[in-house]
XYZ file of C-alpha atoms in Angstrom:
422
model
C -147.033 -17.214 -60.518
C -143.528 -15.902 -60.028
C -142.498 -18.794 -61.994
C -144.946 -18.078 -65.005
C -144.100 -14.323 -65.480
C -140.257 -15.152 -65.574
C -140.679 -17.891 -68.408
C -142.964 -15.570 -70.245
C -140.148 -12.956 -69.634
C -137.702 -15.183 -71.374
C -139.750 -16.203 -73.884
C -140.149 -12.648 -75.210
C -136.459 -11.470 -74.999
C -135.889 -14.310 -76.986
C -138.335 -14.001 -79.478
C -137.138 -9.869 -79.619
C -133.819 -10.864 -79.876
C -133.696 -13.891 -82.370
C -131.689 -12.038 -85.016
C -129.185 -10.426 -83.310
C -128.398 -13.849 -81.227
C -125.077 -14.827 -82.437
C -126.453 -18.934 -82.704
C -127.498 -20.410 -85.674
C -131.305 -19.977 -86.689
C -132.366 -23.909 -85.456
C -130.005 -23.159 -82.192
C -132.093 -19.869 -81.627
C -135.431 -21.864 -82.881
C -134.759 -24.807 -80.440
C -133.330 -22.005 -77.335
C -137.275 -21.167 -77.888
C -138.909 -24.703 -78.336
C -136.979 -25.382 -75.136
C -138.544 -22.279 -73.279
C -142.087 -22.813 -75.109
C -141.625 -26.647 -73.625
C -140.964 -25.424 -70.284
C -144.333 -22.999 -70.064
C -146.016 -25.951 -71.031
C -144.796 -27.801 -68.518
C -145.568 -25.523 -66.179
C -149.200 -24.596 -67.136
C -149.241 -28.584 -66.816
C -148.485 -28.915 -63.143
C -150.965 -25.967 -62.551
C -153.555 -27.788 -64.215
C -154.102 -25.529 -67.311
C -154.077 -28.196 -69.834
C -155.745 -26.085 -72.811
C -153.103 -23.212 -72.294
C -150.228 -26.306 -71.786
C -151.035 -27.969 -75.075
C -151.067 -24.178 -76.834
C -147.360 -23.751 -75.569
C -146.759 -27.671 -76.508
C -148.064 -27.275 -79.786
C -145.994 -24.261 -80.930
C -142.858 -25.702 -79.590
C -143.485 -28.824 -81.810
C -144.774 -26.615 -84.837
C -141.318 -24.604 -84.610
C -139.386 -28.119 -84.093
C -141.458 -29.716 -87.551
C -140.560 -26.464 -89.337
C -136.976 -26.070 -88.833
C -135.957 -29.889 -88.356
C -138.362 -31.997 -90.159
C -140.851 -34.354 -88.874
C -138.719 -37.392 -88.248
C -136.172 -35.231 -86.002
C -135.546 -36.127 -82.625
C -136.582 -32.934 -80.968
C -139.909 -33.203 -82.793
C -140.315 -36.629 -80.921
C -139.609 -35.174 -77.898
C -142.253 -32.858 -78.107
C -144.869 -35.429 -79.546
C -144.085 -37.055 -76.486
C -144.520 -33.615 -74.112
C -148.081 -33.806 -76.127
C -148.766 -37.618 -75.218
C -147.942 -37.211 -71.473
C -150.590 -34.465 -71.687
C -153.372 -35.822 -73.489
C -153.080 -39.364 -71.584
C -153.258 -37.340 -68.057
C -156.317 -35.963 -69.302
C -157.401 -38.827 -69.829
C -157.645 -38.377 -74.111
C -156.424 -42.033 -74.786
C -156.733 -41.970 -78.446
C -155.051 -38.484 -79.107
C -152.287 -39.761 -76.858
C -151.813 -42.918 -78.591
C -151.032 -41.386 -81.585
C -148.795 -39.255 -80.239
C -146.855 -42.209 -78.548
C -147.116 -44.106 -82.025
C -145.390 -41.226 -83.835
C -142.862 -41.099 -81.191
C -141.986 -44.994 -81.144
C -141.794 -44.851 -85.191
C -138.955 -42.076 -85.263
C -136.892 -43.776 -82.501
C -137.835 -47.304 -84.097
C -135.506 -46.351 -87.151
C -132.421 -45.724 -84.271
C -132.614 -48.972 -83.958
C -134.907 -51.944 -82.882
C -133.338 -51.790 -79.266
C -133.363 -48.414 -78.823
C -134.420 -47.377 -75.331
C -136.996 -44.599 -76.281
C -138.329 -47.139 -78.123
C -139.190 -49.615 -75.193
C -140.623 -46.167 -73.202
C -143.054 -45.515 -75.888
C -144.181 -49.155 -75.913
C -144.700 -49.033 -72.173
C -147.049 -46.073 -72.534
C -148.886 -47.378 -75.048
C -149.139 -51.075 -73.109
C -150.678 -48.620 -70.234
C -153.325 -47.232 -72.811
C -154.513 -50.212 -74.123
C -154.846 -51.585 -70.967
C -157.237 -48.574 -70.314
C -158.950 -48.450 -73.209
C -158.538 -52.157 -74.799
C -158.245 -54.451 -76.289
C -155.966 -56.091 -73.754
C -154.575 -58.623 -76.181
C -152.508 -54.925 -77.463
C -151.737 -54.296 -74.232
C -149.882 -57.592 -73.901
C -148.280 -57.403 -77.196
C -146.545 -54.107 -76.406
C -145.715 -54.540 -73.068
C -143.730 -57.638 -74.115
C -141.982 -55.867 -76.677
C -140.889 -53.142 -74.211
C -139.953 -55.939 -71.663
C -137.770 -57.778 -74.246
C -136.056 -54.337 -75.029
C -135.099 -53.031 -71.322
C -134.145 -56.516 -70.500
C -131.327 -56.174 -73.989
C -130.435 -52.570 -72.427
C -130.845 -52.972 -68.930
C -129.511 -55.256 -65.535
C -131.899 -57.580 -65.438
C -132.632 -56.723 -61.672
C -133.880 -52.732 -62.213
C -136.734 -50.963 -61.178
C -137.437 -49.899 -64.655
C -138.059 -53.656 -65.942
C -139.956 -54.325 -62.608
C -142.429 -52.163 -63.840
C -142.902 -53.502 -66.825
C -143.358 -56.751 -65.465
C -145.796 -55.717 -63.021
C -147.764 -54.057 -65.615
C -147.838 -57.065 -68.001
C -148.701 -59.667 -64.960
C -151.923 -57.098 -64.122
C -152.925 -57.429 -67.754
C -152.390 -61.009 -68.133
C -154.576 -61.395 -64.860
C -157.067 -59.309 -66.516
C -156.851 -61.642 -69.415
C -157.636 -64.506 -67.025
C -153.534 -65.828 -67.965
C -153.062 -66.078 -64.301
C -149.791 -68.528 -64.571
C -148.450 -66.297 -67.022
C -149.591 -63.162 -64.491
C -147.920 -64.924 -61.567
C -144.651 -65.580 -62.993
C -144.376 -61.884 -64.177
C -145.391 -60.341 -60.583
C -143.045 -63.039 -59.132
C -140.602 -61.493 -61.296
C -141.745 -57.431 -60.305
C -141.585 -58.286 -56.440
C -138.243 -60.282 -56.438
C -136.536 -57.524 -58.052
C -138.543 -54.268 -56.285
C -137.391 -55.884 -53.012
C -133.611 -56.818 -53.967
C -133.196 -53.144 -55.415
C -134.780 -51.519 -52.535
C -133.389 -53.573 -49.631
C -134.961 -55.876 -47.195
C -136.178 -52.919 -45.371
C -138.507 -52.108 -48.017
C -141.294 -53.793 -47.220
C -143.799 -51.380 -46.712
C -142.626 -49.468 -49.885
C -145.393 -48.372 -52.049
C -144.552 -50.334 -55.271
C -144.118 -53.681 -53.585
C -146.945 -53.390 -51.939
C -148.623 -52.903 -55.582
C -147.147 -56.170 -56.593
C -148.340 -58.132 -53.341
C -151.488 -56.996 -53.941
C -151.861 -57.724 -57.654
C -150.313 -61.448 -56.819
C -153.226 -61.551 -53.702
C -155.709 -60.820 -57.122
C -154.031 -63.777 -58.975
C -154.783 -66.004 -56.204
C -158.624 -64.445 -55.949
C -159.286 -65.299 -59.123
C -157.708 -68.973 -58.822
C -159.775 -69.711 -56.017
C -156.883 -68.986 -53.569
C -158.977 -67.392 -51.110
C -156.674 -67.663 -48.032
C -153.965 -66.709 -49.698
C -155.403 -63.572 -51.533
C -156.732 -62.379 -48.112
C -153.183 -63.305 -46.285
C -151.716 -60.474 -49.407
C -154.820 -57.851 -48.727
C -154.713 -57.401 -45.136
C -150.971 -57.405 -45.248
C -151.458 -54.603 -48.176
C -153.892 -52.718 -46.259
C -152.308 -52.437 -43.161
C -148.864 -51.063 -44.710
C -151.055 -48.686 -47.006
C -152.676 -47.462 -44.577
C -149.362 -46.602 -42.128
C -147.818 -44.794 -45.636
C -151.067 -42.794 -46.472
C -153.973 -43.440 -44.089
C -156.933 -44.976 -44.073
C -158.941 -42.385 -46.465
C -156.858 -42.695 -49.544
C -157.517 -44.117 -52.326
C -154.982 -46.767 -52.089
C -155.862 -48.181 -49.032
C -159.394 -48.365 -50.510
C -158.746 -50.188 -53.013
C -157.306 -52.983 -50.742
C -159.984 -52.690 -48.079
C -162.528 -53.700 -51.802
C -160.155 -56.384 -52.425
C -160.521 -57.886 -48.720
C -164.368 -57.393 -49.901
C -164.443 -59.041 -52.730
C -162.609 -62.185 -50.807
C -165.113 -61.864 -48.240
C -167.722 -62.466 -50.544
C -166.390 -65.105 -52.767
C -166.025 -66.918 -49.406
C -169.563 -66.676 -48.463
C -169.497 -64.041 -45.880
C -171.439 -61.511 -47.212
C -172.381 -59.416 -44.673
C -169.132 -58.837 -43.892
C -167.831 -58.311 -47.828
C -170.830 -55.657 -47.873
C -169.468 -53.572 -45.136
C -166.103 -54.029 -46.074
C -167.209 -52.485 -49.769
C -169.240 -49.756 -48.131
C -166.101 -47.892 -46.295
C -164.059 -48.805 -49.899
C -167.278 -46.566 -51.406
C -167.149 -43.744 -48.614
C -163.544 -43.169 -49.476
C -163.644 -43.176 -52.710
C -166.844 -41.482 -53.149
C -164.931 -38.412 -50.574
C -161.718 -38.738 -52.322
C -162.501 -38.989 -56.307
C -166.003 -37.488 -56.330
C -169.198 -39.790 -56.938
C -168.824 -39.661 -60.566
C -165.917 -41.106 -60.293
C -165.226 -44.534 -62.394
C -163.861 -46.355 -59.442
C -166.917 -45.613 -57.859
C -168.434 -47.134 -60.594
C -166.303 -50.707 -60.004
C -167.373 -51.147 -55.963
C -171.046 -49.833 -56.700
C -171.262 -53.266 -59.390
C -169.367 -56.012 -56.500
C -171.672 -54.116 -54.271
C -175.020 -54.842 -56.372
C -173.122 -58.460 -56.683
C -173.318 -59.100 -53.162
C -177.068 -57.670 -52.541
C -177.604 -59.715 -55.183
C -176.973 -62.916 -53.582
C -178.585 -61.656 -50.614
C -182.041 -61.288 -52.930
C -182.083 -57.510 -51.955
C -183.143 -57.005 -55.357
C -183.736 -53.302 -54.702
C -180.468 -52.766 -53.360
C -178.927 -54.195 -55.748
C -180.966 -52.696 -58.564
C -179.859 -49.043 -56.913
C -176.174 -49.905 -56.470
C -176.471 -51.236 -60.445
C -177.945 -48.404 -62.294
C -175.796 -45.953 -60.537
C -172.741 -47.718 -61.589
C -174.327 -48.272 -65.215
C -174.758 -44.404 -65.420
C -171.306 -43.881 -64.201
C -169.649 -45.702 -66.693
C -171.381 -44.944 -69.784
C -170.816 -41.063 -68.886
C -166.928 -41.661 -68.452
C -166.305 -44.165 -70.964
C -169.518 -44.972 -73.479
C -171.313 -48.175 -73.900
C -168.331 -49.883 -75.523
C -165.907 -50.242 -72.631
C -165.361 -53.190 -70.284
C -166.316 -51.230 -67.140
C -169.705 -50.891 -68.771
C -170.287 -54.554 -69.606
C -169.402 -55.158 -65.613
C -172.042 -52.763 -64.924
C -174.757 -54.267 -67.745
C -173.907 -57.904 -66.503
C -175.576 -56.749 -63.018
C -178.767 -55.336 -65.151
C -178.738 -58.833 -66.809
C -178.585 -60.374 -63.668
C -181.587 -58.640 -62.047
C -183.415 -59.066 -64.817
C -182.992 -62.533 -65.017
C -184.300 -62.956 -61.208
C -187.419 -60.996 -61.795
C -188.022 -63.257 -64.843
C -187.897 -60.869 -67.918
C -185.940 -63.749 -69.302
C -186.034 -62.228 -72.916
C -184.299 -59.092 -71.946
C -181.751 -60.257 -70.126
C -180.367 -62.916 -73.100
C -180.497 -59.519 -75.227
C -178.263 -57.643 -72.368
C -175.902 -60.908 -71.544
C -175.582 -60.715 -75.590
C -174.104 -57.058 -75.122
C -172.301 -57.801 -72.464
C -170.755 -60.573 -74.460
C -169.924 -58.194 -77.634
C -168.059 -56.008 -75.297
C -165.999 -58.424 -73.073
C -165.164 -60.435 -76.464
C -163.335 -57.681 -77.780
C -162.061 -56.678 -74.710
C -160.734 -60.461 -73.021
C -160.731 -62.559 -76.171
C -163.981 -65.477 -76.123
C -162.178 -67.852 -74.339
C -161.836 -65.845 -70.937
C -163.293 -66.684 -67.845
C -165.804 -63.926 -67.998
C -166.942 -64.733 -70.981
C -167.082 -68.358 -69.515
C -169.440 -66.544 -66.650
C -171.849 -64.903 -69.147
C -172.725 -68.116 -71.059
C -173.230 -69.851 -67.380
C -175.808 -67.239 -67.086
C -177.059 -67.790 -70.317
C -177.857 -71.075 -69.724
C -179.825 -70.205 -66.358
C -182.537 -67.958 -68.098
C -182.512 -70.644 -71.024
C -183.465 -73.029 -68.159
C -185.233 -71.234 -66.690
C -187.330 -70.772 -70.240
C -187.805 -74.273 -70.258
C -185.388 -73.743 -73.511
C -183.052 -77.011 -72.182
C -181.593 -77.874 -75.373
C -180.187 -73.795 -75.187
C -179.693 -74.001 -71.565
C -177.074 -77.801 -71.956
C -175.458 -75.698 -75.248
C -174.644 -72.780 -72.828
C -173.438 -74.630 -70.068
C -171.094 -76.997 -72.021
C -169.231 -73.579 -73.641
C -169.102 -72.175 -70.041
C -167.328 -75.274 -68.651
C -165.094 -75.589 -71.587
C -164.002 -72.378 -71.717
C -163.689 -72.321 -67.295
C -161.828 -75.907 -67.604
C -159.301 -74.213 -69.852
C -158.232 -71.286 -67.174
C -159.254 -72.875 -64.023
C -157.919 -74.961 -61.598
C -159.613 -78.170 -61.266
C -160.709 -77.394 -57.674
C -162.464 -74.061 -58.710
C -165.737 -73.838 -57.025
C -167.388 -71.721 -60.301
C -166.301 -75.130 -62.162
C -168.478 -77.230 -60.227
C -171.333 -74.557 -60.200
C -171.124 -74.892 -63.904
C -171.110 -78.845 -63.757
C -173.764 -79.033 -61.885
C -176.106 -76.400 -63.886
C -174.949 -79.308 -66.433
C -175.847 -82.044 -65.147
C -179.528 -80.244 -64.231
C -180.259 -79.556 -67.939
């Protein structure tokens, strides 16, 4: 509060004062962009984003006016403006903020290092809001600029690569992924010292690289990487923290991919307290271990439990993100699901056809995922007595599986066999 009343302080004697300042009009303009930028920032950390954008946007309006749109100190605040709107969680105002920023520092130079910043942030958005394919693209550009700029071995293009390898891995590019998180751990570790192996970034990267091998079908390896994760997040921040909950899901998900579902269930039940106590129960990542945890009942035929865990994470996600985001098709491929096993065959190929729409846009048509949904396709096809529909299904699910999985895979020879039935 003390804080507030002196920048407000300054910002009048300024403003009071501008024409008997002995400064040039755009010094005295920019002396109170600079104080207008620091109110901002400070209604920011206070969490008074409406009265921090106010402050942000007459700072930038004074910047335009005096300097010209393509001036570096109008950048800067375009990019005060982006920071805001993309912690608020306003993805597509602070893209184009971030877009503006990258064009003006583009014409520096094609290596300039704002440049590779702004490409980073909007890498992180399109990873949030998709399609990932943009995420990749930008994310690689900013990579090939630090690495021009930068030492090869710094923190900064660590982060990049960890980044890019979680979006690849998301993309189901998981030697791609692996080489890039590689990459991210070898240098966290040599810049932070052999000590360092309960810091919080590199335990990021083990975990993402413990994903990589989930998805492979590295099962002991994935759960070597998540109780190794787990254990140092929970001696840095405790058990109830959203970190460590996150691991404890990932141990989960293992769990169940390895059979043991009991075990995977109660595993995902204290990732749900925490983050249910920690980020509220509307709360998207609520959202993700309410659908493994409908995926589990699921195989358990505890239709009703997973019907409950489904819906709630179906509402969740179309209240935080609409009907067009990824985390909603996770959640709709669970309502497919059940409907399928209680026979309304009809509606669920019209559901595993949205759920489709949404992950092609999101993961391209040749992802795993996508490989997944026409597997189940091909099920309620059989299951039709449609087996013409049901072999057509299953041959673009193994195609598309063969082509990202290793040969080993178990989902491959769940596919082969629904194959070899129709």
């Amino acid at each position: 509060r003390v804080k507030r009343r002196a920048l407000r302080s300054m910002l009048k004697q300024e403003k009071d004062t501008l024409g008997a300042m002995p400064l040039s009009k755009e010094d005295a303009v920019l002396d109170i962009t600079t104080t207008l930028t620091n109110i901002g920032l400070l209604r920011q950390k206070l969490t008074k984003f409406s009265k921090a954008e106010d402050a942000y946007k007459q700072a930038l309006s004074l910047r335009v006016e005096k300097c010209g749109e393509r001036d570096l100190s109008v950048a800067s605040a375009l990019y005060r403006m982006g920071d805001l709107y993309f912690l608020q969680g306003k993805f597509d105002r602070a893209l184009r903020s971030y877009n503006e920023v990258l064009s003006t520092h583009k014409k520096l130079g094609a290596d300039d290092p704002q440049a590779a910043t702004m490409l980073f942030n909007i890498g992180l958005i399109y990873y949030r809001i998709g399609p990932y394919s943009k995420a990749k693209s930008s994310l690689k550009q900013a990579l090939k600029i630090k690495k021009a700029q930068q030492a090869e071995a710094s923190l900064d293009i660590a982060a990049t690569y960890h980044l890019l390898g979680v979006v690849l891995t998301a993309m189901g590019q998981f030697d791609s992924a692996m080489k890039c998180l590689v990459s991210s751990l070898r240098i966290r570790q040599k810049e932070l010292g052999e000590s360092s192996s309960n810091h919080l970034s590199i335990l990021n990267t083990r975990l993402a690289i413990g994903e990589v091998h989930r998805h492979q079908g590295k099962l002991d390896e994935a759960m070597v990487l998540f109780r190794l994760v787990c254990e140092g997040r929970i001696k840095r921040l405790g058990f109830n923290h959203e970190a460590t909950a996150e691991a404890v899901q990932c141990i989960g998900l293992a769990l169940r991919e390895k059979g043991d579902l009991d075990e995977a269930i109660s595993m995902l039940d204290k990732s749900l307290t925490v983050r249910r106590t920690r980020l509220g129960s509307s709360s998207p990542l609520v959202a993700e271990t309410l659908v493994h945890l409908s995926g589990c009942y699921f195989k358990q035929r505890k239709l009703d439990e997973a019907s409950a865990a489904s819906d709630e994470a179906l509402r969740i996600a179309s209240a935080s993100f609409g009907e067009d985001h990824i985390m909603y098709s996770n959640s709709l491929k669970s309502t497919a699901d059940l409907q399928q096993a209680r026979g309304q065959f009809d509606d669920s190929l019209t559901t595993y056809s949205q759920v489709l729409r949404i992950k092609d846009r999101w993961l391209g048509s040749t992802h795993v995922e996508c490989g997944d949904i026409h597997n189940s396709v091909g099920n309620a096809k059989f299951k039709m007595g449609d087996y013409s529909g049901a072999k057509e299904a299953f041959t673009k699910a193994l195609e598309i599986k063969r082509a990202s999985l290793d040969a080993c895979h178990t989902s491959l020879y769940t596919t082969l066999n629904n194959l070899g039935h129709a």
